[in-house]
Amino acid sequence: MFDKILIANRGEIALRVIRACREMGIASVAVHSTADTDAMHVRMADESVCIGPPSSTNSYLSMPALISACEITGAQAIHPGYGFLSENAGFVQMLEDHDITFIGPRAEHIRIMGDKITAKDTMKALGVPCVPGSEGGVNDVDEAKRVAAEIGYPVIIKATAGGGGRGMKVAENETGLEVAFRTARSEAKAAFGNPDVYIEKYLQRPRHIEIQVFGDGKGRAVHLGERDCSLQRRHQKVLEEAPGPSITAEQRERIGAVCANAVAKIGYAGAGTIEFLFEDGEFYFIEMNTRLQVEHPVTEAIFGVDLVRQQIRVAAGLPMEFQQEDLAINGHSIEVRINAEKVPSFSPCPGKITQYHAPGGLGVRMDSALYQGYSIPPYYDSLIGKLIVHGRDRNEALARLSRALGELIVDGVDTTVPLFSALLEEPDILSGDYSIHWLERWLAKHYA
Ligand code: ADP
């Protein structure tokens, strides 16, 4: 086992990893930019190293700075968290060259899944059902028109290098396709440095269902059920729950086994998420994330496992602490993402926290790096906390979420908390009857 791990991240996820390290008796090293000198992850870690100026390109994304920080502190492994360098195959390669262990999958698997066209081809070959669409990339408008006519409108044009909900354009008909195709390509080039796009059938009212998988890197893998992440704004998740209100035990077993087998077959190591759109009882693969997800705590809650601990174990060459038959679902869990944003514009709202009080009690988990007097810097993601509740069933989880939101105090900046309080009044949310388009429509109606 490692003696010391460096966490190449900030905010709540850095804290999450430090906590796992501490429980395992492993020393932790925080890295930070000059804007994060007073951040909670710096205070909580055993050691810290300043790795650069505020801009993440020159700090949290600086591979030489991170490697130097490992060398200075003697950290033997890096946990990347999510975002930043968590899905960067070049970084994994570079760490290997420096004899530093990356806590995550092999570079090869990150590379395959990082290119969405290759990911789809790979998954299809492994027996995973995919959204109907183009075979590989689409290079010009005429080809796009041919493919769209074949699969039928509406279609969605997606960047092969896409991520974070960006680089997607919907076309309702042939006229719209031309504009959508050109815009998607130029946006993809600007955002990801790669203009390649592909086409998929645009599903009308699917749910976003993702399967948590975990591999030991030696050909064994398990699944930990699904999360429903359909409540989205601009293709970005806002609230997640597990198990999915629309998924039956039989559907879970079927798709879970397909996913576990697929990752076992490629010798995948560590945590991964296979994302699907789910409509009329069918699953359609959209992408795989080769890292820990923001919403992993809802899975941890219902299965009673610590996913970060398992990631660290597998990276150290130890076996997972469970097999498929040990994994049983207990109750229901919901997570809400608390962002420092002004509703309804969702514009970022950095600033000083004048008062902070975290909710507590049975079945409540608050993952946040906030503290009273902390100043949220304007340079990074606006996620400031995740409130996760766990109940014996969905109704208890909903009641607990409502109760916990009432206890939470975050003063000094605007947050998305009022949005969640309003959502908990909605019959569709209470019954679990929502698709990926529900929230956008609700926002349009309520804040028009
Ligand atoms: P990203 O990597 O940017 O998150 P994804 O491929 O995971 O992109 O898609 C993000 C979201 O976009 C999905 O959860 C869904 O809401 C929407 N989406 C993607 N593909 C389709 C599709 N074929 N039909 C309808 N919605 C889609």
GROMACS .gro file of N, CA and C and ligand atoms in nm, residues 116 120 131-132 155-156 158-159 161-168 170 192 198-209 229-230 232 234-237 275-277 286-289 291 436-437, ligand 1:
model
  168
  116LYS      N    1  -1.521   0.971  -2.844
  116LYS     CA    2  -1.653   0.911  -2.834
  116LYS      C    3  -1.686   0.815  -2.949
  120LYS      N    4  -1.777   0.430  -2.877
  120LYS     CA    5  -1.901   0.365  -2.925
  120LYS      C    6  -1.869   0.237  -3.002
  131VAL      N    7  -2.690   0.411  -2.919
  131VAL     CA    8  -2.791   0.494  -2.988
  131VAL      C    9  -2.770   0.478  -3.138
  132PRO      N   10  -2.877   0.459  -3.217
  132PRO     CA   11  -2.860   0.450  -3.361
  132PRO      C   12  -2.795   0.578  -3.413
  155VAL      N   13  -3.215   1.471  -3.521
  155VAL     CA   14  -3.085   1.409  -3.493
  155VAL      C   15  -3.002   1.504  -3.405
  156ILE      N   16  -2.900   1.449  -3.343
  156ILE     CA   17  -2.811   1.533  -3.262
  156ILE      C   18  -2.669   1.514  -3.316
  158LYS      N   19  -2.280   1.552  -3.241
  158LYS     CA   20  -2.198   1.555  -3.120
  158LYS      C   21  -2.050   1.553  -3.154
  159ALA      N   22  -1.971   1.623  -3.073
  159ALA     CA   23  -1.826   1.628  -3.092
  159ALA      C   24  -1.765   1.500  -3.037
  161ALA      N   25  -1.473   1.463  -2.938
  161ALA     CA   26  -1.389   1.497  -2.822
  161ALA      C   27  -1.470   1.565  -2.712
  162GLY      N   28  -1.603   1.568  -2.727
  162GLY     CA   29  -1.691   1.646  -2.638
  162GLY      C   30  -1.689   1.604  -2.493
  163GLY      N   31  -1.739   1.693  -2.409
  163GLY     CA   32  -1.749   1.665  -2.266
  163GLY      C   33  -1.815   1.781  -2.197
  164GLY      N   34  -1.867   1.757  -2.077
  164GLY     CA   35  -1.928   1.864  -1.999
  164GLY      C   36  -2.052   1.923  -2.066
  165GLY      N   37  -2.116   1.842  -2.150
  165GLY     CA   38  -2.240   1.887  -2.213
  165GLY      C   39  -2.219   1.985  -2.326
  166ARG      N   40  -2.093   2.005  -2.367
  166ARG     CA   41  -2.069   2.102  -2.474
  166ARG      C   42  -2.047   2.032  -2.608
  167GLY      N   43  -2.067   2.108  -2.715
  167GLY     CA   44  -2.041   2.055  -2.849
  167GLY      C   45  -2.152   1.968  -2.902
  168MET      N   46  -2.277   1.998  -2.865
  168MET     CA   47  -2.391   1.921  -2.916
  168MET      C   48  -2.492   2.013  -2.983
  170VAL      N   49  -2.877   2.003  -3.200
  170VAL     CA   50  -2.990   1.924  -3.246
  170VAL      C   51  -3.042   1.981  -3.378
  192PHE      N   52  -1.244   2.204  -2.814
  192PHE     CA   53  -1.163   2.083  -2.788
  192PHE      C   54  -1.043   2.070  -2.882
  198TYR      N   55  -2.001   1.339  -3.491
  198TYR     CA   56  -2.077   1.222  -3.537
  198TYR      C   57  -2.224   1.250  -3.512
  199ILE      N   58  -2.309   1.165  -3.566
  199ILE     CA   59  -2.454   1.191  -3.558
  199ILE      C   60  -2.525   1.078  -3.485
  200GLU      N   61  -2.621   1.117  -3.403
  200GLU     CA   62  -2.705   1.018  -3.336
  200GLU      C   63  -2.851   1.055  -3.353
  201LYS      N   64  -2.935   0.957  -3.343
  201LYS     CA   65  -3.079   0.982  -3.335
  201LYS      C   66  -3.101   1.063  -3.207
  202TYR      N   67  -3.179   1.171  -3.216
  202TYR     CA   68  -3.210   1.250  -3.097
  202TYR      C   69  -3.332   1.189  -3.030
  203LEU      N   70  -3.312   1.134  -2.913
  203LEU     CA   71  -3.424   1.070  -2.843
  203LEU      C   72  -3.514   1.175  -2.779
  204GLN      N   73  -3.646   1.154  -2.786
  204GLN     CA   74  -3.743   1.258  -2.751
  204GLN      C   75  -3.767   1.273  -2.600
  205ARG      N   76  -3.775   1.162  -2.529
  205ARG     CA   77  -3.803   1.175  -2.385
  205ARG      C   78  -3.731   1.066  -2.304
  206PRO      N   79  -3.599   1.055  -2.328
  206PRO     CA   80  -3.527   0.951  -2.254
  206PRO      C   81  -3.493   0.994  -2.113
  207ARG      N   82  -3.454   0.900  -2.034
  207ARG     CA   83  -3.393   0.930  -1.905
  207ARG      C   84  -3.243   0.903  -1.920
  208HIS      N   85  -3.164   0.975  -1.839
  208HIS     CA   86  -3.019   0.950  -1.837
  208HIS      C   87  -2.993   0.851  -1.725
  209ILE      N   88  -2.957   0.731  -1.762
  209ILE     CA   89  -2.929   0.627  -1.663
  209ILE      C   90  -2.784   0.583  -1.680
  229CYS      N   91  -2.970   1.036  -1.366
  229CYS     CA   92  -2.920   1.174  -1.370
  229CYS      C   93  -2.995   1.253  -1.476
  230SER      N   94  -3.125   1.231  -1.485
  230SER     CA   95  -3.202   1.296  -1.591
  230SER      C   96  -3.227   1.444  -1.566
  232GLN      N   97  -3.136   1.771  -1.571
  232GLN     CA   98  -3.021   1.839  -1.628
  232GLN      C   99  -3.060   1.977  -1.680
  234ARG      N  100  -2.886   2.239  -1.959
  234ARG     CA  101  -2.783   2.245  -2.063
  234ARG      C  102  -2.696   2.120  -2.064
  235HIS      N  103  -2.759   2.005  -2.060
  235HIS     CA  104  -2.692   1.875  -2.062
  235HIS      C  105  -2.600   1.855  -1.941
  236GLN      N  106  -2.617   1.936  -1.836
  236GLN     CA  107  -2.536   1.917  -1.716
  236GLN      C  108  -2.624   1.875  -1.599
  237LYS      N  109  -2.575   1.778  -1.522
  237LYS     CA  110  -2.656   1.720  -1.415
  237LYS      C  111  -2.675   1.818  -1.299
  275GLU      N  112  -2.259   0.545  -1.942
  275GLU     CA  113  -2.380   0.628  -1.948
  275GLU      C  114  -2.472   0.582  -2.061
  276PHE      N  115  -2.602   0.580  -2.029
  276PHE     CA  116  -2.702   0.540  -2.127
  276PHE      C  117  -2.816   0.641  -2.131
  277LEU      N  118  -2.882   0.646  -2.245
  277LEU     CA  119  -3.015   0.705  -2.249
  277LEU      C  120  -3.109   0.585  -2.242
  286ILE      N  121  -2.426   0.609  -2.449
  286ILE     CA  122  -2.378   0.735  -2.506
  286ILE      C  123  -2.230   0.759  -2.479
  287GLU      N  124  -2.181   0.730  -2.359
  287GLU     CA  125  -2.038   0.748  -2.337
  287GLU      C  126  -1.996   0.679  -2.208
  288MET      N  127  -1.863   0.662  -2.193
  288MET     CA  128  -1.812   0.608  -2.068
  288MET      C  129  -1.717   0.709  -2.005
  289ASN      N  130  -1.733   0.732  -1.875
  289ASN     CA  131  -1.641   0.818  -1.801
  289ASN      C  132  -1.546   0.730  -1.722
  291ARG      N  133  -1.348   0.759  -1.469
  291ARG     CA  134  -1.305   0.826  -1.345
  291ARG      C  135  -1.417   0.816  -1.242
  436ILE      N  136  -3.496   1.375  -1.950
  436ILE     CA  137  -3.383   1.469  -1.956
  436ILE      C  138  -3.428   1.611  -1.995
  437HIS      N  139  -3.550   1.624  -2.047
  437HIS     CA  140  -3.597   1.757  -2.089
  437HIS      C  141  -3.683   1.826  -1.984
  449ADP     P1  142  -2.101   1.498  -2.238
  449ADP     O1  143  -1.980   1.413  -2.249
  449ADP     O2  144  -2.078   1.636  -2.291
  449ADP     O3  145  -2.161   1.496  -2.102
  449ADP     P2  146  -2.300   1.302  -2.332
  449ADP     O4  147  -2.281   1.223  -2.456
  449ADP     O5  148  -2.276   1.232  -2.203
  449ADP     O6  149  -2.209   1.435  -2.340
  449ADP     O7  150  -2.446   1.364  -2.329
  449ADP     C1  151  -2.485   1.453  -2.226
  449ADP     C2  152  -2.636   1.472  -2.227
  449ADP     O8  153  -2.682   1.519  -2.357
  449ADP     C3  154  -2.716   1.344  -2.205
  449ADP     O9  155  -2.730   1.314  -2.069
  449ADP     C4  156  -2.848   1.382  -2.269
  449ADP    O10  157  -2.921   1.469  -2.185
  449ADP     C5  158  -2.807   1.463  -2.391
  449ADP     N1  159  -2.792   1.374  -2.509
  449ADP     C6  160  -2.678   1.319  -2.556
  449ADP     N2  161  -2.703   1.239  -2.664
  449ADP     C7  162  -2.836   1.244  -2.687
  449ADP     C8  163  -2.926   1.182  -2.784
  449ADP     N3  164  -2.881   1.099  -2.878
  449ADP     N4  165  -3.058   1.211  -2.773
  449ADP     C9  166  -3.105   1.294  -2.678
  449ADP     N5  167  -3.026   1.355  -2.585
  449ADP    C10  168  -2.894   1.330  -2.588
   0.00000   0.00000   0.00000
